[in-house]
Amino acid sequence: MALKLVKTGLFSSIQVPFNFIEYAAKEELHTAARELDMGILAMKPFAGGMIDNAAIAFKFLRQYPDVIPIPGYDSVDSVDEVVSFYQSPNIVTERDTRLMDKYRKELGKQFCRRCEYCQPCPNGVMITPAMAYKIIASRMSPAVSVEFSRAAMESVKLCDDCGACIERCPYELPIPEMLKSSYDLYEQHLAELK
Ligand code: SF4
Ligand code: SF4
């Protein structure tokens, strides 16, 4: 659809997700936009928070100098950090490439982008934070992960598989299945902490 719209020539810019995990746009879509001299904006430069390393995210993005990333900022310090990346040449080393691959492998193809289009759940399941449990657990200890996510994970028990969220998810994620798998890990952590 985005490609069709670009080709109409009616628009002056295009804004779609673009980061080292979701980079399909760089093929046809960005090429078509460039041919029409359109501005290209990179939405979700941190993949909805899945990339927790701003330096590596920008190393990837700066390889496309005509693509303008539009990150969300929560402090003046984070603005300063991003500005600092642009004060030296962009060098992507083999180590950087390996790190990007590690993120891709860890997330796989099915991961939540935290867009929240699936919500609200009629049963009150806190879908987005519960979907993030595995990522949280990969970065924090089980004790901290359990404490941090307790409310969201306890809400998973309210899921009755109605499927309403699946219909709303633009990435067609099997949400109840993924929630159950996150919950299994949460339960395992609870058991370990007893
Ligand atoms: S499938 Fe589960 S999480 Fe999704 S909307 Fe229904 S009850 Fe909520
Ligand atoms: S709609 Fe899909 S990608 Fe977006 S927050 Fe819900 S589960 Fe995640």
Coordinates of N, CA and C and ligand atoms in Angstrom, one line a residue:
M1 N 0.8 -1.2 0.0 CA 0.0 0.0 0.0 C 0.9 1.3 0.0
A2 N 1.9 1.2 0.9 CA 2.8 2.4 0.9 C 3.4 2.7 -0.4
L3 N 3.9 1.6 -1.1 CA 4.5 1.7 -2.4 C 3.5 2.3 -3.4
K4 N 2.3 1.8 -3.4 CA 1.2 2.3 -4.3 C 1.1 3.8 -4.1
L5 N 1.0 4.2 -2.8 CA 0.8 5.6 -2.5 C 2.0 6.5 -2.9
V6 N 3.2 6.0 -2.7 CA 4.4 6.7 -3.2 C 4.3 7.0 -4.7
K7 N 3.9 5.9 -5.4 CA 3.9 6.0 -6.9 C 2.9 6.9 -7.4
T8 N 1.9 7.3 -6.6 CA 0.9 8.3 -7.1 C 1.5 9.7 -7.4
G9 N 2.7 9.9 -6.7 CA 3.3 11.2 -6.9 C 2.6 12.4 -6.1
L10 N 1.6 12.0 -5.3 CA 0.8 13.0 -4.6 C 1.4 13.5 -3.3
F11 N 2.5 12.8 -2.9 CA 3.0 13.0 -1.5 C 4.4 13.6 -1.6
S12 N 4.8 14.3 -0.5 CA 6.2 14.9 -0.5 C 7.1 14.1 0.4
S13 N 6.5 13.3 1.3 CA 7.4 12.5 2.2 C 6.8 11.2 2.5
I14 N 7.6 10.3 3.0 CA 7.1 8.9 3.4 C 7.7 8.6 4.8
Q15 N 6.9 8.0 5.7 CA 7.3 7.7 7.0 C 6.9 6.3 7.4
V16 N 7.8 5.4 7.4 CA 7.5 4.0 7.8 C 8.6 3.5 8.7
P17 N 8.3 2.4 9.5 CA 9.3 1.9 10.4 C 10.6 1.5 9.7
F18 N 11.8 1.9 10.2 CA 13.1 1.6 9.6 C 14.1 1.6 10.7
N19 N 14.7 0.4 10.9 CA 15.8 0.2 11.9 C 16.5 -1.0 11.5
F20 N 17.5 -1.4 12.2 CA 18.3 -2.6 11.8 C 17.6 -3.9 11.9
I21 N 16.4 -3.9 12.6 CA 15.6 -5.1 12.7 C 14.5 -5.1 11.6
E22 N 13.9 -4.0 11.4 CA 12.9 -3.9 10.3 C 13.4 -3.0 9.2
Y23 N 14.0 -3.5 8.2 CA 14.6 -2.7 7.2 C 14.1 -3.0 5.7
A24 N 13.0 -3.7 5.6 CA 12.4 -4.0 4.3 C 12.2 -2.8 3.4
A25 N 11.9 -1.6 4.1 CA 11.6 -0.4 3.3 C 12.8 0.1 2.5
K26 N 14.0 -0.4 2.8 CA 15.2 0.2 2.1 C 15.2 -0.3 0.6
E27 N 14.5 -1.4 0.4 CA 14.5 -1.9 -1.0 C 13.6 -1.1 -1.9
E28 N 12.4 -1.6 -2.2 CA 11.6 -0.9 -3.2 C 11.0 0.4 -2.7
L29 N 10.6 0.5 -1.5 CA 9.9 1.7 -1.0 C 10.8 2.9 -1.0
H30 N 12.0 2.8 -0.3 CA 12.9 4.0 -0.3 C 13.4 4.3 -1.7
T31 N 13.6 3.3 -2.5 CA 14.1 3.6 -3.9 C 13.1 4.4 -4.7
A32 N 11.8 3.9 -4.6 CA 10.7 4.6 -5.3 C 10.6 6.1 -4.8
A33 N 10.7 6.3 -3.5 CA 10.6 7.6 -2.9 C 11.7 8.5 -3.4
R34 N 12.9 7.9 -3.4 CA 14.1 8.7 -3.9 C 13.9 9.2 -5.3
E35 N 13.4 8.3 -6.1 CA 13.2 8.6 -7.6 C 12.3 9.8 -7.7
L36 N 11.3 9.9 -6.8 CA 10.4 11.0 -6.8 C 10.8 12.2 -6.0
D37 N 12.1 12.1 -5.5 CA 12.6 13.2 -4.7 C 11.8 13.5 -3.4
M38 N 11.3 12.5 -2.8 CA 10.5 12.6 -1.6 C 11.4 12.6 -0.4
G39 N 10.9 13.2 0.7 CA 11.6 13.1 2.0 C 11.4 11.7 2.5
I40 N 12.4 11.1 3.2 CA 12.2 9.8 3.8 C 12.4 9.8 5.3
L41 N 11.4 9.5 6.0 CA 11.5 9.5 7.5 C 11.6 8.1 8.1
A42 N 12.5 7.9 9.0 CA 12.5 6.6 9.6 C 11.8 6.6 11.0
M43 N 10.6 5.9 10.9 CA 9.8 5.8 12.2 C 10.5 4.7 13.0
K44 N 10.3 4.7 14.3 CA 10.7 3.6 15.2 C 12.2 3.2 15.0
P45 N 13.1 4.2 15.1 CA 14.5 3.9 14.9 C 15.0 2.9 16.0
F46 N 14.3 2.8 17.1 CA 14.7 1.8 18.1 C 13.8 0.6 18.2
A47 N 13.1 0.4 17.1 CA 12.1 -0.8 16.9 C 11.2 -0.8 18.1
G48 N 10.6 0.3 18.4 CA 9.6 0.4 19.5 C 10.2 0.1 20.9
G49 N 11.5 0.3 21.0 CA 12.1 0.1 22.3 C 12.8 -1.2 22.4
M50 N 12.7 -2.0 21.4 CA 13.4 -3.3 21.4 C 14.9 -3.2 21.3
I51 N 15.4 -2.1 20.6 CA 16.8 -1.8 20.5 C 17.2 -0.9 21.7
D52 N 17.9 -1.4 22.6 CA 18.2 -0.5 23.8 C 19.6 0.0 23.8
N53 N 20.2 0.1 22.5 CA 21.5 0.6 22.4 C 21.5 1.7 21.3
A54 N 21.4 3.0 21.7 CA 21.2 4.0 20.7 C 22.3 4.1 19.7
A55 N 23.6 3.9 20.2 CA 24.7 4.0 19.4 C 24.7 3.1 18.2
I56 N 24.3 1.8 18.5 CA 24.3 0.8 17.4 C 23.1 1.1 16.5
A57 N 22.0 1.6 17.0 CA 20.8 1.9 16.2 C 21.2 3.0 15.2
F58 N 21.9 4.0 15.6 CA 22.3 5.1 14.8 C 23.4 4.7 13.8
K59 N 24.3 3.8 14.2 CA 25.3 3.3 13.2 C 24.6 2.8 12.0
F60 N 23.6 2.0 12.2 CA 22.8 1.5 11.1 C 22.2 2.6 10.3
L61 N 21.5 3.4 11.0 CA 20.7 4.5 10.3 C 21.5 5.5 9.5
R62 N 22.7 5.8 10.0 CA 23.5 6.8 9.4 C 24.2 6.3 8.1
Q63 N 24.0 5.0 7.8 CA 24.4 4.4 6.5 C 23.5 4.9 5.4
Y64 N 22.4 5.5 5.8 CA 21.4 6.0 4.8 C 21.2 7.5 5.1
P65 N 22.2 8.3 4.6 CA 22.2 9.7 5.0 C 20.9 10.5 4.6
D66 N 20.2 10.1 3.6 CA 19.0 10.8 3.2 C 17.7 10.3 4.0
V67 N 17.9 9.4 4.9 CA 16.8 8.9 5.7 C 16.9 9.6 7.1
I68 N 15.8 10.3 7.4 CA 15.9 11.1 8.7 C 15.2 10.3 9.8
P69 N 15.9 9.9 10.8 CA 15.3 9.2 11.9 C 14.5 10.1 12.8
I70 N 13.4 9.7 13.3 CA 12.6 10.5 14.2 C 12.3 9.8 15.5
P71 N 13.4 9.7 16.3 CA 13.2 9.0 17.6 C 12.3 9.8 18.6
G72 N 11.7 9.2 19.6 CA 11.1 9.9 20.6 C 12.1 10.2 21.7
Y73 N 12.1 11.3 22.3 CA 13.1 11.6 23.4 C 12.4 11.8 24.7
D74 N 13.1 11.3 25.8 CA 12.4 11.5 27.1 C 13.3 12.5 28.0
S75 N 14.4 13.0 27.4 CA 15.2 13.9 28.2 C 16.1 14.7 27.3
V76 N 16.6 15.8 27.8 CA 17.6 16.6 27.0 C 18.8 15.8 26.8
D77 N 19.2 15.0 27.8 CA 20.4 14.1 27.7 C 20.3 13.2 26.5
S78 N 19.1 12.6 26.2 CA 19.0 11.7 25.1 C 19.1 12.5 23.8
V79 N 18.7 13.7 23.7 CA 18.9 14.5 22.5 C 20.4 14.7 22.3
D80 N 21.0 15.1 23.4 CA 22.5 15.4 23.3 C 23.2 14.1 22.9
E81 N 22.8 12.9 23.4 CA 23.4 11.7 23.0 C 23.4 11.5 21.5
V82 N 22.1 11.7 20.9 CA 22.0 11.5 19.5 C 22.8 12.5 18.7
V83 N 22.7 13.7 19.1 CA 23.5 14.8 18.4 C 25.0 14.4 18.4
S84 N 25.5 13.8 19.5 CA 26.9 13.5 19.6 C 27.3 12.4 18.6
F85 N 26.4 11.5 18.2 CA 26.7 10.5 17.2 C 27.1 11.2 15.8
Y86 N 26.4 12.3 15.6 CA 26.7 13.0 14.3 C 27.9 13.9 14.3
Q87 N 28.7 13.8 15.4 CA 29.8 14.7 15.4 C 31.1 13.9 15.0
S88 N 31.0 12.7 14.6 CA 32.1 11.9 14.1 C 31.7 11.1 13.0
P89 N 32.6 10.7 12.1 CA 32.2 9.9 11.0 C 31.6 8.5 11.4
N90 N 30.7 8.0 10.6 CA 30.0 6.8 10.9 C 30.8 5.6 10.4
I91 N 31.4 4.8 11.4 CA 32.1 3.6 11.0 C 31.4 2.4 11.6
V92 N 31.0 1.5 10.7 CA 30.3 0.3 11.1 C 31.3 -0.9 11.1
T93 N 31.7 -1.4 12.2 CA 32.7 -2.4 12.3 C 32.1 -3.8 12.2
E94 N 32.9 -4.8 12.1 CA 32.4 -6.2 12.1 C 31.7 -6.5 13.4
R95 N 32.3 -6.0 14.4 CA 31.7 -6.2 15.8 C 30.3 -5.6 15.8
D96 N 30.1 -4.4 15.2 CA 28.8 -3.8 15.2 C 27.8 -4.7 14.5
T97 N 28.2 -5.2 13.3 CA 27.4 -6.0 12.5 C 27.0 -7.3 13.3
R98 N 27.9 -7.8 14.0 CA 27.6 -9.0 14.8 C 26.6 -8.7 15.9
L99 N 26.7 -7.5 16.5 CA 25.8 -7.1 17.5 C 24.4 -7.0 16.9
M100 N 24.3 -6.3 15.8 CA 23.0 -6.2 15.1 C 22.4 -7.6 14.8
D101 N 23.2 -8.5 14.4 CA 22.7 -9.9 14.1 C 22.2 -10.5 15.4
K102 N 22.9 -10.2 16.5 CA 22.5 -10.8 17.8 C 21.1 -10.4 18.2
Y103 N 20.9 -9.1 18.0 CA 19.5 -8.5 18.3 C 18.5 -9.2 17.4
R104 N 18.8 -9.3 16.1 CA 17.8 -9.9 15.2 C 17.5 -11.3 15.6
K105 N 18.5 -12.1 15.9 CA 18.4 -13.5 16.3 C 17.5 -13.6 17.6
E106 N 17.8 -12.7 18.5 CA 17.2 -12.8 19.8 C 15.7 -12.5 19.6
L107 N 15.3 -11.5 18.7 CA 13.9 -11.1 18.6 C 13.2 -12.0 17.6
G108 N 13.9 -12.6 16.7 CA 13.2 -13.4 15.7 C 12.3 -12.5 14.8
K109 N 11.4 -13.1 14.1 CA 10.5 -12.4 13.2 C 9.3 -11.9 13.9
Q110 N 8.9 -12.7 15.0 CA 7.7 -12.4 15.7 C 8.0 -11.6 17.0
F111 N 7.9 -10.3 16.9 CA 8.1 -9.6 18.2 C 7.1 -8.4 18.2
C112 N 6.8 -8.0 19.4 CA 5.8 -6.9 19.6 C 6.5 -5.6 19.4
R113 N 6.0 -4.7 18.6 CA 6.5 -3.4 18.3 C 6.0 -2.3 19.3
R114 N 5.2 -2.7 20.2 CA 4.6 -1.9 21.2 C 3.7 -0.7 20.7
C115 N 3.1 -1.0 19.5 CA 2.3 0.1 18.9 C 0.9 0.2 19.7
E116 N 0.5 -0.8 20.4 CA -0.7 -0.8 21.2 C -2.0 -0.8 20.4
Y117 N -1.9 -1.1 19.2 CA -3.2 -1.1 18.4 C -4.1 -2.3 18.8
C118 N -3.5 -3.3 19.5 CA -4.3 -4.5 19.9 C -5.1 -4.2 21.1
Q119 N -4.9 -3.1 21.8 CA -5.6 -2.8 23.0 C -6.8 -1.8 22.9
P120 N -7.8 -1.8 23.7 CA -7.8 -2.5 25.0 C -8.3 -4.0 24.9
C121 N -7.8 -4.8 25.7 CA -8.3 -6.2 25.8 C -9.6 -6.2 26.6
P122 N -10.7 -6.8 26.1 CA -12.0 -6.8 26.8 C -11.8 -7.4 28.2
N123 N -10.9 -8.2 28.4 CA -10.7 -8.9 29.7 C -9.7 -8.2 30.6
G124 N -9.1 -7.2 30.1 CA -8.2 -6.4 31.0 C -6.7 -6.9 30.9
V125 N -6.4 -7.8 29.9 CA -5.0 -8.2 29.9 C -4.1 -7.0 29.4
M126 N -3.0 -6.9 30.2 CA -2.1 -5.8 29.8 C -1.1 -6.3 28.7
I127 N -1.6 -6.3 27.5 CA -1.0 -7.1 26.4 C 0.5 -6.6 26.2
T128 N 0.6 -5.3 25.9 CA 2.0 -4.8 25.5 C 3.1 -5.1 26.6
P129 N 2.9 -4.7 27.8 CA 3.9 -5.0 28.8 C 4.1 -6.5 29.0
A130 N 3.1 -7.2 28.9 CA 3.2 -8.7 29.1 C 4.0 -9.3 27.9
M131 N 3.8 -8.8 26.7 CA 4.5 -9.3 25.6 C 6.0 -9.1 25.7
A132 N 6.4 -8.0 26.5 CA 7.8 -7.7 26.6 C 8.6 -8.5 27.6
Y133 N 7.9 -9.5 28.3 CA 8.5 -10.1 29.4 C 9.9 -10.8 29.1
K134 N 9.9 -11.5 27.9 CA 11.1 -12.3 27.6 C 12.3 -11.3 27.4
I135 N 12.0 -10.2 26.7 CA 13.1 -9.2 26.5 C 13.6 -8.6 27.8
I136 N 12.6 -8.3 28.7 CA 13.0 -7.8 30.0 C 13.8 -8.8 30.7
A137 N 13.4 -10.1 30.7 CA 14.1 -11.1 31.4 C 15.5 -11.4 30.8
S138 N 15.7 -11.0 29.5 CA 17.0 -11.2 29.0 C 18.0 -10.1 29.4
R139 N 17.4 -9.1 29.9 CA 18.3 -7.9 30.3 C 18.3 -7.7 31.8
M140 N 17.5 -8.4 32.6 CA 17.5 -8.2 34.0 C 17.4 -9.5 34.7
S141 N 17.7 -9.5 36.0 CA 17.7 -10.8 36.7 C 16.2 -11.3 36.9
P142 N 16.0 -12.6 37.1 CA 14.6 -13.0 37.3 C 13.9 -12.3 38.4
A143 N 14.6 -12.0 39.5 CA 13.9 -11.3 40.6 C 13.4 -9.9 40.2
V144 N 14.3 -9.2 39.5 CA 13.9 -7.8 39.0 C 12.8 -7.9 38.0
S145 N 12.9 -8.8 37.0 CA 12.0 -9.0 35.9 C 10.6 -9.3 36.5
V146 N 10.5 -10.2 37.5 CA 9.2 -10.6 38.1 C 8.6 -9.4 38.8
E147 N 9.4 -8.7 39.5 CA 8.9 -7.5 40.3 C 8.4 -6.4 39.3
F148 N 9.2 -6.2 38.3 CA 8.9 -5.1 37.3 C 7.6 -5.4 36.5
S149 N 7.4 -6.7 36.2 CA 6.3 -7.1 35.3 C 5.2 -7.7 36.0
R150 N 5.2 -7.8 37.3 CA 4.2 -8.6 38.0 C 2.7 -8.3 37.6
A151 N 2.4 -7.0 37.6 CA 1.0 -6.7 37.4 C 0.6 -7.1 35.9
A152 N 1.5 -6.9 35.0 CA 1.2 -7.2 33.6 C 1.1 -8.8 33.5
M153 N 2.0 -9.5 34.1 CA 2.0 -10.9 33.9 C 0.8 -11.6 34.6
E154 N 0.5 -11.0 35.8 CA -0.7 -11.6 36.5 C -2.0 -11.4 35.6
S155 N -2.0 -10.3 34.8 CA -3.2 -10.1 34.0 C -3.4 -11.1 32.9
V156 N -2.3 -11.8 32.5 CA -2.3 -12.7 31.4 C -3.3 -13.9 31.8
K157 N -3.5 -14.1 33.1 CA -4.4 -15.2 33.5 C -5.9 -14.9 33.0
L158 N -6.1 -13.6 32.7 CA -7.5 -13.2 32.3 C -7.8 -13.5 30.9
C159 N -6.8 -13.9 30.1 CA -7.0 -14.1 28.7 C -7.9 -15.4 28.5
D160 N -8.9 -15.2 27.7 CA -9.8 -16.4 27.4 C -9.7 -16.7 25.9
D161 N -8.6 -16.3 25.2 CA -8.4 -16.6 23.8 C -9.5 -16.1 22.9
C162 N -10.1 -15.0 23.2 CA -11.2 -14.5 22.3 C -10.7 -14.1 20.9
G163 N -9.4 -13.7 20.8 CA -8.8 -13.4 19.5 C -9.0 -12.0 19.0
A164 N -9.7 -11.2 19.8 CA -10.0 -9.8 19.4 C -8.7 -9.0 19.1
C165 N -7.6 -9.3 20.0 CA -6.4 -8.6 19.8 C -5.7 -9.0 18.5
I166 N -5.8 -10.2 18.1 CA -5.1 -10.7 16.9 C -5.6 -9.9 15.7
E167 N -6.9 -9.7 15.7 CA -7.5 -9.0 14.5 C -7.0 -7.5 14.4
R168 N -6.6 -7.0 15.6 CA -6.2 -5.6 15.6 C -4.7 -5.4 15.4
C169 N -3.9 -6.5 15.5 CA -2.4 -6.3 15.4 C -2.0 -6.2 14.0
P170 N -1.4 -5.1 13.6 CA -1.0 -5.0 12.2 C 0.1 -6.0 11.8
Y171 N 0.8 -6.6 12.8 CA 1.9 -7.6 12.5 C 1.4 -9.0 12.5
E172 N 0.0 -9.1 12.7 CA -0.6 -10.5 12.7 C 0.1 -11.4 13.7
L173 N 0.4 -10.9 14.9 CA 1.1 -11.7 15.9 C 0.1 -12.7 16.6
P174 N 0.5 -13.9 16.8 CA -0.4 -14.8 17.6 C -0.3 -14.4 19.0
I175 N -1.0 -13.4 19.4 CA -0.8 -12.7 20.7 C -1.1 -13.7 21.9
P176 N -2.3 -14.4 21.9 CA -2.5 -15.3 23.1 C -1.4 -16.3 23.3
E177 N -1.0 -16.9 22.2 CA 0.1 -17.9 22.2 C 1.4 -17.3 22.7
M178 N 1.7 -16.1 22.3 CA 3.0 -15.4 22.7 C 2.9 -15.0 24.2
L179 N 1.6 -14.6 24.6 CA 1.4 -14.3 26.0 C 1.6 -15.5 26.9
K180 N 1.1 -16.6 26.4 CA 1.3 -17.9 27.2 C 2.7 -18.2 27.4
S181 N 3.4 -18.1 26.3 CA 4.9 -18.5 26.3 C 5.6 -17.5 27.3
S182 N 5.3 -16.2 27.3 CA 5.9 -15.3 28.2 C 5.5 -15.7 29.6
Y183 N 4.2 -16.1 29.8 CA 3.8 -16.4 31.1 C 4.5 -17.6 31.7
D184 N 4.8 -18.6 30.8 CA 5.5 -19.8 31.2 C 6.9 -19.4 31.8
L185 N 7.5 -18.5 31.1 CA 8.8 -18.0 31.6 C 8.7 -17.3 33.0
Y186 N 7.7 -16.5 33.1 CA 7.4 -15.8 34.3 C 7.1 -16.8 35.5
E187 N 6.3 -17.8 35.2 CA 6.0 -18.8 36.2 C 7.3 -19.6 36.6
Q188 N 8.1 -19.9 35.6 CA 9.4 -20.5 35.9 C 10.3 -19.7 36.8
H189 N 10.3 -18.4 36.6 CA 11.1 -17.5 37.4 C 10.5 -17.4 38.8
L190 N 9.1 -17.4 38.9 CA 8.5 -17.4 40.2 C 8.9 -18.6 41.0
A191 N 8.9 -19.7 40.3 CA 9.2 -21.0 41.0 C 10.7 -21.0 41.5
E192 N 11.6 -20.4 40.6 CA 13.0 -20.4 41.0 C 13.2 -19.5 42.2
L193 N 12.4 -18.5 42.3 CA 12.6 -17.5 43.4 C 12.0 -17.9 44.8
K194 N 11.2 -19.1 44.7 CA 10.6 -19.5 46.0 C 11.6 -20.0 47.0
Ligands
SF4_1 S1 -7.2 -13.1 23.1 FE1 -6.7 -12.7 25.3 S2 -5.4 -11.0 25.3 FE2 -6.4 -11.0 23.3 S3 -8.1 -9.7 23.5 FE3 -8.8 -11.8 23.9 S4 -8.7 -12.0 26.1 FE4 -7.5 -10.2 25.5
SF4_2 S1 -0.7 -4.6 18.0 FE1 0.8 -6.3 17.9 S2 2.7 -5.2 17.7 FE2 1.3 -3.7 18.4 S3 1.4 -3.7 20.7 FE3 -0.2 -5.2 20.1 S4 0.9 -7.2 19.9 FE4 2.4 -5.6 19.9

